[in-house]
mmCIF file of C-alpha atoms in Angstrom:
data_model
loop_
_atom_site.group_PDB
_atom_site.id
_atom_site.type_symbol
_atom_site.label_atom_id
_atom_site.label_comp_id
_atom_site.label_asym_id
_atom_site.label_seq_id
_atom_site.Cartn_x
_atom_site.Cartn_y
_atom_site.Cartn_z
ATOM 1 C CA MET A 1 -53.174 -55.182 -23.590
ATOM 2 C CA LYS A 2 -50.431 -53.727 -22.583
ATOM 3 C CA VAL A 3 -48.112 -54.682 -19.246
ATOM 4 C CA LEU A 4 -45.062 -52.570 -17.809
ATOM 5 C CA ASN A 5 -42.572 -54.745 -16.017
ATOM 6 C CA VAL A 6 -40.898 -52.727 -13.862
ATOM 7 C CA GLY A 7 -36.850 -53.721 -12.554
ATOM 8 C CA GLY A 8 -37.452 -56.951 -15.162
ATOM 9 C CA GLY A 9 -34.028 -57.196 -16.261
ATOM 10 C CA ALA A 10 -32.993 -58.875 -19.440
ATOM 11 C CA SER A 11 -34.948 -62.133 -18.925
ATOM 12 C CA ARG A 12 -37.752 -59.817 -19.440
ATOM 13 C CA CYS A 13 -39.859 -63.021 -17.738
ATOM 14 C CA LEU A 14 -43.891 -62.883 -17.229
ATOM 15 C CA PRO A 15 -45.693 -65.262 -15.839
ATOM 16 C CA PRO A 16 -48.207 -67.408 -17.554
ATOM 17 C CA GLU A 17 -51.176 -65.070 -17.379
ATOM 18 C CA TYR A 18 -49.640 -62.416 -19.470
ATOM 19 C CA ASP A 19 -48.864 -64.303 -22.682
ATOM 20 C CA GLY A 20 -50.226 -62.253 -25.708
ATOM 21 C CA TRP A 21 -49.674 -58.945 -23.680
ATOM 22 C CA GLU A 22 -47.555 -55.962 -25.113
ATOM 23 C CA GLN A 23 -44.557 -55.271 -22.662
ATOM 24 C CA ASP A 24 -42.471 -52.404 -22.331
ATOM 25 C CA LEU A 25 -39.410 -53.254 -19.777
ATOM 26 C CA LEU A 26 -38.573 -50.433 -17.588
ATOM 27 C CA ASP A 27 -35.119 -51.206 -15.433
ATOM 28 C CA ILE A 28 -32.681 -48.892 -14.264
ATOM 29 C CA ASP A 29 -29.153 -50.656 -15.554
ATOM 30 C CA PRO A 30 -29.254 -50.130 -19.054
ATOM 31 C CA ALA A 31 -27.092 -53.370 -19.443
ATOM 32 C CA VAL A 32 -30.025 -55.304 -19.597
ATOM 33 C CA ASN A 33 -31.330 -52.843 -22.382
ATOM 34 C CA PRO A 34 -34.465 -51.754 -21.620
ATOM 35 C CA ASP A 35 -37.340 -49.815 -23.879
ATOM 36 C CA ILE A 36 -37.259 -47.482 -21.016
ATOM 37 C CA CYS A 37 -34.242 -46.936 -19.353
ATOM 38 C CA CYS A 38 -35.261 -44.621 -15.881
ATOM 39 C CA ASP A 39 -35.112 -45.580 -12.280
ATOM 40 C CA ALA A 40 -39.101 -46.024 -11.521
ATOM 41 C CA LEU A 41 -38.793 -43.800 -8.908
ATOM 42 C CA GLU A 42 -39.119 -41.327 -12.304
ATOM 43 C CA LEU A 43 -42.658 -42.639 -12.973
ATOM 44 C CA VAL A 44 -44.570 -40.288 -10.632
ATOM 45 C CA ASN A 45 -42.886 -37.203 -13.342
ATOM 46 C CA GLU A 46 -43.523 -38.863 -16.800
ATOM 47 C CA ASP A 47 -46.378 -37.897 -18.635
ATOM 48 C CA LEU A 48 -45.750 -40.017 -21.040
ATOM 49 C CA HIS A 49 -46.450 -42.853 -19.611
ATOM 50 C CA ALA A 50 -49.333 -42.079 -18.513
ATOM 51 C CA GLY A 51 -52.614 -44.559 -18.150
ATOM 52 C CA LYS A 52 -51.075 -45.914 -21.061
ATOM 53 C CA TYR A 53 -51.232 -49.644 -19.324
ATOM 54 C CA GLU A 54 -53.383 -51.991 -18.415
ATOM 55 C CA ALA A 55 -51.070 -54.007 -15.706
ATOM 56 C CA VAL A 56 -47.504 -52.585 -13.870
ATOM 57 C CA TYR A 57 -46.057 -55.655 -13.305
ATOM 58 C CA CYS A 58 -43.545 -55.452 -10.500
ATOM 59 C CA SER A 59 -41.280 -58.727 -8.948
ATOM 60 C CA HIS A 60 -38.766 -58.038 -6.277
ATOM 61 C CA ASN A 61 -37.813 -54.572 -7.344
ATOM 62 C CA LEU A 62 -40.513 -52.375 -4.619
ATOM 63 C CA GLU A 63 -37.686 -53.873 -2.057
ATOM 64 C CA HIS A 64 -34.756 -52.156 -3.183
ATOM 65 C CA PHE A 65 -36.115 -48.929 -2.850
ATOM 66 C CA TYR A 66 -35.608 -47.180 0.552
ATOM 67 C CA ALA A 67 -39.074 -46.893 2.542
ATOM 68 C CA HIS A 68 -40.056 -43.433 2.334
ATOM 69 C CA GLN A 69 -39.631 -44.057 -1.899
ATOM 70 C CA VAL A 70 -42.622 -46.469 -1.700
ATOM 71 C CA LEU A 71 -45.185 -44.648 -1.835
ATOM 72 C CA THR A 72 -43.399 -42.193 -4.567
ATOM 73 C CA VAL A 73 -42.674 -45.048 -6.739
ATOM 74 C CA LEU A 74 -46.283 -46.295 -6.176
ATOM 75 C CA PHE A 75 -47.273 -43.005 -6.678
ATOM 76 C CA GLY A 76 -46.351 -43.578 -10.228
ATOM 77 C CA PHE A 77 -47.434 -47.258 -10.517
ATOM 78 C CA LYS A 78 -50.796 -45.622 -10.459
ATOM 79 C CA ALA A 79 -50.043 -42.696 -12.481
ATOM 80 C CA ALA A 80 -49.028 -45.740 -16.021
ATOM 81 C CA LEU A 81 -52.284 -47.521 -15.442
ATOM 82 C CA LYS A 82 -55.347 -47.059 -17.313
ATOM 83 C CA GLU A 83 -58.409 -46.044 -15.487
ATOM 84 C CA GLY A 84 -59.367 -49.989 -14.106
ATOM 85 C CA GLY A 85 -56.151 -51.546 -14.498
ATOM 86 C CA PHE A 86 -53.805 -53.195 -12.092
ATOM 87 C CA VAL A 87 -50.498 -53.546 -10.243
ATOM 88 C CA ASP A 88 -49.362 -57.247 -9.514
ATOM 89 C CA ILE A 89 -46.452 -56.964 -7.598
ATOM 90 C CA SER A 90 -43.967 -59.852 -5.342
ATOM 91 C CA VAL A 91 -41.594 -58.451 -2.778
ATOM 92 C CA PRO A 92 -39.579 -61.177 -0.224
ATOM 93 C CA ASN A 93 -42.074 -61.985 2.685
ATOM 94 C CA VAL A 94 -39.751 -60.877 5.593
ATOM 95 C CA LYS A 95 -41.795 -61.983 8.199
ATOM 96 C CA GLY A 96 -41.964 -65.521 6.499
ATOM 97 C CA LEU A 97 -37.855 -65.767 6.760
ATOM 98 C CA MET A 98 -37.987 -64.351 10.594
ATOM 99 C CA GLN A 99 -40.181 -67.446 10.952
ATOM 100 C CA ALA A 100 -37.570 -69.977 9.262
ATOM 101 C CA MET A 101 -34.872 -68.452 10.978
ATOM 102 C CA LEU A 102 -36.561 -69.124 14.008
ATOM 103 C CA GLN A 103 -38.295 -72.464 13.553
ATOM 104 C CA GLY A 104 -34.880 -73.998 12.395
ATOM 105 C CA ASN A 105 -32.448 -72.321 14.181
ATOM 106 C CA LEU A 106 -30.182 -70.603 11.067
ATOM 107 C CA ASP A 107 -28.116 -68.594 10.922
ATOM 108 C CA ILE A 108 -28.715 -65.436 8.229
ATOM 109 C CA ASN A 109 -25.561 -66.640 6.424
ATOM 110 C CA ASP A 110 -27.359 -70.053 5.981
ATOM 111 C CA VAL A 111 -29.149 -71.079 2.466
ATOM 112 C CA TRP A 112 -32.479 -70.492 2.263
ATOM 113 C CA TYR A 113 -33.343 -71.490 -0.621
ATOM 114 C CA ARG A 114 -31.798 -72.435 -4.204
ATOM 115 C CA THR A 115 -32.381 -70.617 -7.587
ATOM 116 C CA GLY A 116 -34.185 -72.535 -11.048
ATOM 117 C CA GLN A 117 -30.641 -72.493 -11.664
ATOM 118 C CA GLY A 118 -29.469 -74.347 -8.351
ATOM 119 C CA GLN A 119 -27.679 -70.719 -7.406
ATOM 120 C CA PRO A 120 -27.686 -70.352 -3.098
ATOM 121 C CA ILE A 121 -29.648 -68.068 -1.579
ATOM 122 C CA THR A 122 -29.083 -67.193 2.419
ATOM 123 C CA PHE A 123 -31.313 -65.285 4.338
ATOM 124 C CA HIS A 124 -28.394 -61.912 4.576
ATOM 125 C CA ASP A 125 -29.122 -62.403 0.301
ATOM 126 C CA VAL A 126 -33.001 -62.005 0.966
ATOM 127 C CA LEU A 127 -32.995 -58.880 3.563
ATOM 128 C CA TYR A 128 -30.466 -56.724 2.221
ATOM 129 C CA GLY A 129 -29.969 -58.380 -1.518
ATOM 130 C CA TRP A 130 -28.396 -60.440 -3.682
ATOM 131 C CA SER A 131 -24.113 -60.514 -2.623
ATOM 132 C CA GLN A 132 -22.724 -62.309 -5.336
ATOM 133 C CA ALA A 133 -24.098 -59.591 -7.582
ATOM 134 C CA MET A 134 -23.639 -56.863 -5.590
ATOM 135 C CA SER A 135 -19.954 -57.882 -4.519
ATOM 136 C CA GLN A 136 -19.343 -57.960 -8.686
ATOM 137 C CA GLY A 137 -20.005 -54.177 -8.065
ATOM 138 C CA ASN A 138 -23.568 -54.147 -9.683
ATOM 139 C CA LEU A 139 -25.356 -52.573 -6.370
ATOM 140 C CA TYR A 140 -28.679 -52.060 -8.332
ATOM 141 C CA TYR A 141 -29.159 -55.775 -6.678
ATOM 142 C CA ALA A 142 -29.314 -53.815 -2.997
ATOM 143 C CA HIS A 143 -32.362 -54.232 -0.575
ATOM 144 C CA LYS A 144 -33.382 -51.528 1.435
ATOM 145 C CA CYS A 145 -36.458 -52.292 2.751
ATOM 146 C CA GLY A 146 -38.880 -54.684 3.285
ATOM 147 C CA PHE A 147 -42.365 -56.028 3.487
ATOM 148 C CA THR A 148 -44.637 -58.097 5.846
ATOM 149 C CA ALA A 149 -48.037 -58.668 4.211
ATOM 150 C CA ILE A 150 -49.706 -55.582 6.409
ATOM 151 C CA SER A 151 -46.957 -53.164 5.730
ATOM 152 C CA LEU A 152 -47.542 -54.104 1.760
ATOM 153 C CA HIS A 153 -51.082 -53.860 1.874
ATOM 154 C CA LYS A 154 -50.925 -50.358 3.527
ATOM 155 C CA ALA A 155 -48.750 -48.892 1.169
ATOM 156 C CA LEU A 156 -50.875 -50.127 -1.858
ATOM 157 C CA SER A 157 -53.810 -48.713 0.071
ATOM 158 C CA ASP A 158 -52.046 -45.357 0.997
ATOM 159 C CA ALA A 159 -51.033 -45.264 -3.163
ATOM 160 C CA GLY A 160 -55.122 -45.063 -3.383
ATOM 161 C CA PHE A 161 -55.429 -48.367 -4.807
ATOM 162 C CA LYS A 162 -58.107 -50.766 -4.077
ATOM 163 C CA ASN A 163 -59.797 -54.090 -4.270
ATOM 164 C CA ILE A 164 -55.751 -54.971 -2.903
ATOM 165 C CA VAL A 165 -54.977 -58.383 -2.339
ATOM 166 C CA ILE A 166 -52.105 -60.409 -0.444
ATOM 167 C CA THR A 167 -51.496 -64.049 -1.377
ATOM 168 C CA GLU A 168 -48.234 -65.060 0.907
ATOM 169 C CA THR A 169 -46.569 -67.748 1.134
ATOM 170 C CA GLN A 170 -43.128 -68.181 3.662
ATOM 171 C CA SER A 171 -40.876 -66.275 1.403
ATOM 172 C CA ASN A 172 -43.061 -64.227 -0.902
ATOM 173 C CA LEU A 173 -45.558 -61.786 -0.820
ATOM 174 C CA THR A 174 -47.958 -61.804 -4.111
ATOM 175 C CA ALA A 175 -50.017 -58.359 -3.802
ATOM 176 C CA LYS A 176 -52.870 -56.865 -6.463
ATOM 177 C CA GLY A 177 -54.410 -53.591 -6.646
ATOM 178 C CA TYR A 178 -56.988 -51.607 -8.524
ATOM 179 C CA VAL A 179 -56.926 -48.220 -9.638
#
């Protein structure tokens, strides 16, 4: 089984459900030494990767595209999948973020959570991209759009995915959709 990890960065981390799968890392940043160095927007035009994967895993990367580009990226994911394959997408939950800010009477610059390494992530970071990385010149971390469960489902449906399941927590949306 093969999975295309889109925007996975140098860590190449995948959830345990992909243990034993062969992984190709696609990333726009050459510094992370990806297997495929390109913008995910290019997948839609690349015959080289068409129908090659059982899964496309994309964790916290889809929000790095402008809203008008999301369908193009999703069409590229669909093109990369074999018949019966699926996308596995995680993005920040913008509705949950707004609810947390309002319920806690919090400011956009307040810390919402800490990473596994203890780094603070503010509401601003979740909406606009990780400011720590961007302040050091890595603008690949900029967020250009956001999602709610409804908008993520619609985008996947508009791209032609079927049997879409969205799982929602206050901070995260996870979606699976099948070809």
